[in-house]
XYZ file of C-alpha atoms in Angstrom:
465
model
C 16.617 64.720 146.730
C 18.208 62.650 149.455
C 14.720 61.522 150.480
C 13.885 60.503 146.917
C 17.106 58.501 146.609
C 16.348 56.818 149.925
C 12.882 55.792 148.741
C 14.284 54.435 145.475
C 16.982 52.449 147.274
C 14.409 51.035 149.692
C 12.144 49.953 146.815
C 15.028 48.201 145.064
C 16.046 46.444 148.273
C 12.491 45.288 149.011
C 12.077 44.056 145.435
C 15.335 42.090 145.620
C 14.309 40.507 148.914
C 10.913 39.533 147.534
C 12.473 38.058 144.382
C 15.007 36.107 146.440
C 12.293 34.726 148.690
C 10.080 33.833 145.732
C 12.915 32.178 143.813
C 12.634 28.993 145.848
C 8.829 28.789 145.665
C 8.552 27.292 142.223
C 8.751 23.801 140.767
C 9.345 22.462 137.251
C 6.565 21.061 135.095
C 7.552 18.630 132.332
C 4.985 17.692 129.687
C 5.280 15.265 126.777
C 2.654 13.899 124.422
C 2.093 11.431 121.602
C 0.068 14.154 119.853
C 1.968 16.431 117.468
C 2.242 20.236 117.336
C 0.625 21.019 120.672
C 3.038 23.836 121.498
C 4.602 24.722 118.172
C 7.412 27.234 118.762
C 6.998 27.481 122.547
C 9.519 25.070 124.154
C 12.063 27.837 124.789
C 9.892 30.868 125.395
C 9.624 30.477 129.158
C 13.228 29.981 130.225
C 14.088 32.430 132.994
C 10.416 33.261 133.594
C 8.308 32.067 136.535
C 5.012 30.758 135.160
C 1.957 31.836 137.116
C -1.034 29.592 137.760
C -3.091 31.324 135.064
C -0.251 31.098 132.516
C 0.049 27.372 133.247
C -3.674 26.928 132.647
C -3.383 28.746 129.321
C -0.504 26.490 128.246
C -2.561 23.399 129.094
C -5.506 24.414 126.900
C -4.279 22.496 123.799
C -4.578 19.278 125.828
C -8.348 19.679 126.061
C -8.809 20.297 122.333
C -7.469 16.919 121.216
C -9.721 14.318 119.663
C -8.356 11.734 122.091
C -7.939 13.084 125.621
C -5.913 10.896 127.945
C -3.815 12.713 130.538
C -1.391 11.114 132.993
C -0.419 13.304 135.954
C 2.682 12.131 137.819
C 2.804 13.904 141.182
C 5.845 13.856 143.441
C 6.126 15.475 146.863
C 9.243 17.557 146.079
C 11.095 18.444 142.886
C 13.368 21.219 141.606
C 15.270 21.827 138.400
C 18.457 21.477 140.461
C 17.582 17.802 140.968
C 18.131 17.064 137.284
C 21.697 18.343 137.386
C 22.715 17.144 140.829
C 21.382 13.578 140.842
C 22.120 12.819 137.214
C 25.743 13.928 137.597
C 26.676 12.598 141.033
C 24.433 9.483 140.942
C 24.715 8.477 137.318
C 24.943 4.771 138.150
C 21.303 4.604 139.325
C 20.091 6.596 136.271
C 17.491 8.927 137.793
C 15.283 10.711 135.225
C 16.488 8.404 132.444
C 12.988 7.433 131.257
C 11.778 11.027 131.476
C 14.686 12.183 129.331
C 14.026 9.528 126.673
C 10.296 10.298 126.664
C 10.829 14.033 126.163
C 13.396 13.545 123.397
C 11.313 11.030 121.429
C 7.828 12.466 121.991
C 5.837 14.121 119.225
C 5.336 17.211 121.409
C 7.032 18.317 124.595
C 7.138 21.359 126.839
C 9.594 21.997 129.686
C 8.634 24.729 132.145
C 11.594 25.188 134.521
C 9.755 27.392 137.018
C 6.039 27.265 137.816
C 4.581 28.802 140.944
C 3.959 26.320 143.729
C 0.308 27.320 143.768
C -0.053 26.343 140.119
C 1.591 22.927 140.483
C -0.015 21.943 143.797
C -3.534 22.710 142.493
C -2.953 21.105 139.100
C -4.844 17.919 139.946
C -7.972 19.846 141.017
C -7.776 22.049 137.925
C -7.596 19.082 135.527
C -10.526 17.313 137.171
C -12.758 20.369 136.619
C -12.109 20.640 132.876
C -14.341 17.836 131.623
C -16.211 14.663 132.589
C -13.220 12.377 133.090
C -12.942 8.697 133.797
C -10.580 9.182 136.741
C -8.093 6.463 137.677
C -5.938 6.651 140.765
C -3.120 4.447 139.531
C -1.137 3.734 142.671
C -0.734 0.038 141.891
C 1.220 -1.415 138.992
C 0.914 -2.923 136.455
C -2.173 -1.232 134.992
C -3.273 -4.003 132.627
C -6.349 -4.617 134.772
C -7.634 -1.048 134.401
C -10.751 -0.823 132.260
C -9.713 2.016 129.949
C -12.037 3.280 127.222
C -9.877 5.274 124.745
C -12.974 6.850 123.173
C -13.703 8.754 126.403
C -11.500 11.254 128.252
C -9.379 9.514 130.879
C -7.394 11.118 133.687
C -4.729 9.054 135.476
C -3.532 10.429 138.804
C -0.254 8.746 139.781
C 1.100 9.653 143.227
C 4.771 8.753 143.202
C 6.645 7.565 146.342
C 7.782 10.415 148.573
C 11.384 11.531 149.018
C 11.344 11.044 152.777
C 15.021 10.210 153.269
C 17.581 12.934 153.920
C 20.401 10.850 152.418
C 21.405 11.839 148.902
C 21.980 8.225 147.949
C 18.534 7.163 149.185
C 16.849 10.085 147.449
C 18.631 9.193 144.214
C 17.276 5.636 144.413
C 13.744 6.907 145.085
C 13.981 9.251 142.088
C 15.260 6.377 139.939
C 12.363 4.195 141.126
C 9.866 6.963 140.342
C 11.422 7.339 136.915
C 11.017 3.594 136.367
C 7.355 3.806 137.394
C 6.695 6.601 134.906
C 8.513 4.702 132.154
C 6.530 1.501 132.735
C 3.222 3.344 132.918
C 3.673 5.280 129.670
C 5.119 2.243 127.874
C 2.031 0.236 128.867
C -0.228 2.906 127.374
C 1.816 2.912 124.160
C 1.624 -0.881 123.893
C -2.143 -0.697 124.237
C -2.303 1.914 121.465
C -3.670 4.648 123.726
C -2.514 8.182 122.852
C -1.724 10.227 125.930
C -0.146 13.331 127.404
C 2.038 12.963 130.502
C 2.689 15.699 133.076
C 5.452 15.375 135.694
C 5.583 17.878 138.565
C 5.537 18.145 142.361
C 3.688 19.810 145.214
C 6.677 21.790 146.490
C 10.330 22.475 145.604
C 13.166 20.450 147.071
C 15.602 22.458 149.173
C 19.377 22.628 149.114
C 22.251 20.370 148.098
C 25.490 19.435 149.692
C 27.519 19.943 146.562
C 28.256 23.657 146.336
C 29.739 23.509 142.862
C 26.428 22.272 141.529
C 24.289 24.956 143.122
C 26.504 27.655 141.672
C 25.837 26.492 138.102
C 22.155 25.653 138.113
C 20.527 28.437 136.101
C 21.392 28.684 132.420
C 23.606 25.583 132.380
C 20.748 23.341 133.469
C 18.194 24.785 131.093
C 20.557 24.629 128.136
C 22.063 21.191 128.721
C 20.184 18.839 130.982
C 16.659 19.199 129.608
C 17.119 17.856 127.031
C 20.381 16.214 128.075
C 23.489 15.862 125.937
C 22.883 13.680 122.931
C 22.643 9.943 123.421
C 23.377 9.348 119.749
C 26.151 10.328 117.390
C 26.007 13.109 114.799
C 25.415 12.291 111.154
C 28.678 12.220 109.202
C 29.350 12.225 105.475
C 32.640 11.174 103.882
C 34.106 11.981 100.494
C 35.665 8.530 100.247
C 38.706 9.151 102.428
C 37.758 11.425 105.323
C 34.735 13.011 106.993
C 33.808 16.271 105.274
C 30.336 16.994 106.733
C 29.036 16.699 110.297
C 25.432 17.436 111.240
C 23.451 17.061 114.443
C 20.021 17.961 115.868
C 17.923 16.734 118.766
C 14.790 16.993 116.641
C 14.058 17.300 112.928
C 10.340 17.622 112.234
C 8.318 18.759 109.229
C 4.641 19.610 108.879
C 2.886 19.469 105.507
C -0.238 21.604 105.036
C -0.782 21.736 108.824
C -2.057 18.149 108.820
C 0.758 15.709 108.039
C 3.546 15.609 110.634
C 6.857 13.999 109.709
C 9.462 13.350 112.418
C 12.817 12.503 110.844
C 14.913 12.462 114.027
C 15.134 8.694 114.509
C 15.772 7.954 110.838
C 18.522 10.580 110.693
C 20.445 10.114 113.944
C 19.259 7.019 115.837
C 18.712 4.236 113.302
C 20.523 6.273 110.591
C 18.457 4.689 107.823
C 18.708 7.925 105.867
C 20.578 7.788 102.562
C 23.284 10.478 102.350
C 25.326 9.058 99.458
C 24.300 11.916 97.136
C 25.998 14.486 99.385
C 28.937 16.408 97.947
C 31.703 18.407 99.567
C 34.638 20.499 98.412
C 36.651 23.471 99.629
C 34.109 25.951 98.242
C 30.722 24.212 98.080
C 28.948 21.601 100.185
C 25.684 19.789 99.554
C 24.083 17.682 102.281
C 21.532 15.355 100.693
C 19.311 13.318 103.033
C 16.930 10.884 101.342
C 14.149 9.115 103.248
C 12.003 6.200 102.047
C 8.352 6.209 103.166
C 8.853 8.792 105.929
C 5.119 9.284 106.409
C 1.784 8.095 105.111
C 1.186 9.374 101.598
C 4.855 10.252 100.945
C 6.978 7.637 99.170
C 10.272 9.540 99.086
C 11.493 12.709 100.709
C 14.819 14.475 100.242
C 16.322 17.335 102.255
C 19.107 19.281 100.546
C 21.269 21.704 102.553
C 23.420 23.963 100.332
C 26.442 25.788 101.804
C 29.173 27.974 100.293
C 32.661 28.882 101.534
C 34.008 32.277 100.376
C 36.699 34.800 101.227
C 35.425 38.243 102.260
C 37.756 41.214 101.982
C 35.898 43.235 104.603
C 36.754 40.785 107.391
C 39.925 39.444 105.709
C 38.866 35.861 106.336
C 36.758 33.055 104.905
C 33.150 32.579 105.957
C 30.765 29.766 105.131
C 27.125 30.591 104.433
C 24.096 28.341 104.666
C 22.390 29.474 101.474
C 19.238 27.403 101.113
C 17.253 24.323 102.076
C 15.243 22.268 99.597
C 12.530 19.704 100.319
C 11.884 17.365 97.381
C 8.762 15.228 97.686
C 8.371 12.102 95.535
C 10.902 13.508 93.003
C 8.186 15.923 91.767
C 7.632 18.877 94.058
C 10.544 21.006 95.230
C 10.034 23.435 98.093
C 12.874 25.945 98.357
C 13.748 28.000 101.429
C 16.320 30.769 101.688
C 18.493 31.117 104.769
C 20.772 33.818 106.128
C 23.098 31.683 108.229
C 26.839 32.274 108.343
C 29.890 31.519 110.466
C 33.686 31.683 110.145
C 34.918 28.940 107.840
C 36.938 27.205 110.547
C 33.943 27.085 112.931
C 30.767 25.050 113.055
C 27.350 26.684 113.284
C 24.942 26.091 116.165
C 21.448 27.349 116.915
C 18.943 26.180 119.490
C 15.932 26.633 117.190
C 15.941 26.753 113.399
C 12.849 26.658 111.225
C 10.044 28.587 109.607
C 8.540 29.937 112.813
C 8.741 33.714 113.218
C 10.032 33.366 116.798
C 13.057 31.220 115.922
C 16.535 32.706 116.112
C 17.395 31.428 112.615
C 14.681 31.186 109.996
C 14.095 29.403 106.726
C 12.161 31.808 104.471
C 9.924 30.270 101.758
C 11.265 31.088 98.294
C 8.583 29.524 96.077
C 4.926 28.527 96.159
C 5.599 24.912 97.154
C 7.460 26.054 100.278
C 4.312 27.704 101.645
C 2.880 24.260 102.407
C 5.765 23.180 104.650
C 6.721 24.047 108.226
C 10.185 23.173 109.539
C 11.270 22.677 113.140
C 14.892 21.762 113.979
C 16.062 21.819 117.606
C 19.641 22.135 118.846
C 20.915 22.300 115.280
C 24.668 22.131 114.585
C 26.391 21.700 111.240
C 29.865 21.975 109.753
C 30.738 21.439 106.109
C 34.287 22.797 105.898
C 37.650 22.467 107.694
C 36.717 19.463 109.838
C 39.538 18.292 112.077
C 39.789 15.091 114.138
C 36.359 13.995 112.858
C 34.523 16.273 115.295
C 32.824 19.654 115.458
C 35.005 22.728 115.729
C 34.190 25.637 118.038
C 30.568 26.621 117.430
C 29.478 30.061 116.252
C 26.095 30.407 117.985
C 23.107 32.266 116.566
C 22.236 33.763 119.965
C 23.357 37.369 120.237
C 25.486 38.410 123.203
C 23.192 41.258 124.246
C 19.865 39.565 124.891
C 16.713 41.581 125.741
C 17.246 40.748 129.409
C 20.778 42.159 129.352
C 19.596 45.324 127.614
C 16.851 45.786 130.234
C 19.394 45.398 133.027
C 21.787 47.882 131.433
C 19.047 50.444 130.848
C 17.772 50.092 134.429
C 21.294 50.534 135.789
C 21.854 53.567 133.554
C 18.596 55.131 134.743
C 19.459 54.646 138.428
C 22.973 56.012 137.932
C 21.538 59.035 136.111
C 19.220 59.786 139.039
C 22.109 59.411 141.476
C 24.344 61.668 139.362
C 21.646 64.340 139.124
C 21.114 64.252 142.885
C 24.834 64.643 143.557
C 25.002 67.609 141.182
C 22.128 69.291 142.998
C 23.816 68.769 146.381
C 27.141 70.120 145.098
C 25.483 73.308 143.810
C 24.010 74.280 147.180
C 25.602 77.647 148.334
C 25.362 79.939 151.393
C 25.221 83.780 151.543
C 28.614 85.485 151.762
C 27.167 88.619 153.497
C 24.660 88.963 156.317
C 22.559 91.992 157.466
C 23.665 93.681 160.712
C 20.595 94.382 162.967
C 22.220 97.558 164.426
C 22.750 99.079 160.992
C 19.144 98.327 160.133
C 17.894 100.297 163.229
C 20.097 103.283 162.315
C 18.758 103.410 158.785
C 15.187 103.357 160.028
C 15.897 106.234 162.499
C 17.473 108.451 159.840
C 14.611 107.837 157.491
C 12.088 108.891 160.138
C 14.040 112.123 160.877
C 14.164 113.198 157.266
C 10.423 112.877 156.957
C 9.787 115.393 159.789
C 8.558 112.843 162.209
C 10.255 112.776 165.557
C 10.384 109.396 167.034
C 8.608 109.055 170.323
C 10.705 108.802 173.393
C 9.773 107.066 176.456
C 8.976 109.207 179.481
């Protein structure tokens, strides 16, 4: 048993060493596109998972199925997810990654892969070139107005960004800011020329180490949850009852899809330009209605209204008030009403927050179609937060999050620990139950017994002469 425990301990130690050594051999890959619904429901599936080269290739397949294929590959020598936290916090004045952040937040489709194997990112250029007959442009010189681009043919732009050769944090921050400016100018030029595109930003190898220890100790979940995308650059939507704010709502993305063909992005109208009409909203101590009316939100739709219905009730079982998000209605052109049921709730004095809300089966909070018209709509809301009761100081209260405390990863860790402790406990029990004989045979007594037995049988033992 001791040998078995030793083998198990050695395996765990070797696995931990291999994981620790592999943890630094991955780089982030950021993708954004002007094409809609390329990775519906996948932006948050790969957090905490290292993407292999084959998995990266599978995720890139939707790019090759588009009617218009124009891919821009921005390659840097070194990049890590830690860079986004460290340089944006301690070097905010030079605004590194500002254009990348804006592009990801405002794009029709985006995918952030925090950890991709170095083999997958370093060979990405060769992989893309093998996929089809591209018109390949090595765009190392700017501007790109002189490039002869034919949008009807597949085009691949390979942009090698300036290297981060300096060891000074300040110098590296300026290089990153300059690279960010290059990417912003390049993609803006393509937009101005009416060329749809997909941009990929990655590096050949990960950057190593930072001087600020407080940053490196908070890189994992904090970075993935906050910095990409970053905290909101616009204010939440507020509704007043004439005297004070009674409803606050926020999301980083509000997108609808009608019959899998018509894509409607309402984010800018709702939170940036705030051209949405919310005057029909109602709020009281028991019921709240958030009414958002949009004029000409998409081609073929003259008017569109979203209606969020919430209720505030006292529940005896918990001896407190809870508010429930009962339903969502989509009213198109004042004729067709699609109704969705929801099972969202939070304490009445809290706000409600969920990273992904919509009709997708993989989302933490779902809108379930309640009538035939709802079957034609798909809903995608990212970083959703809402509060319709007990608003104080015109700001969100503490958020009740939809994410459960015991995630699948935590359960796996607990079960693994329980299994190892069980094996250890069983081994200790076996060792404690080992006993020794309390009596031992005397060799002299054994010889006497044999002699007596031989005499009784009539056989005289031979004696030596």
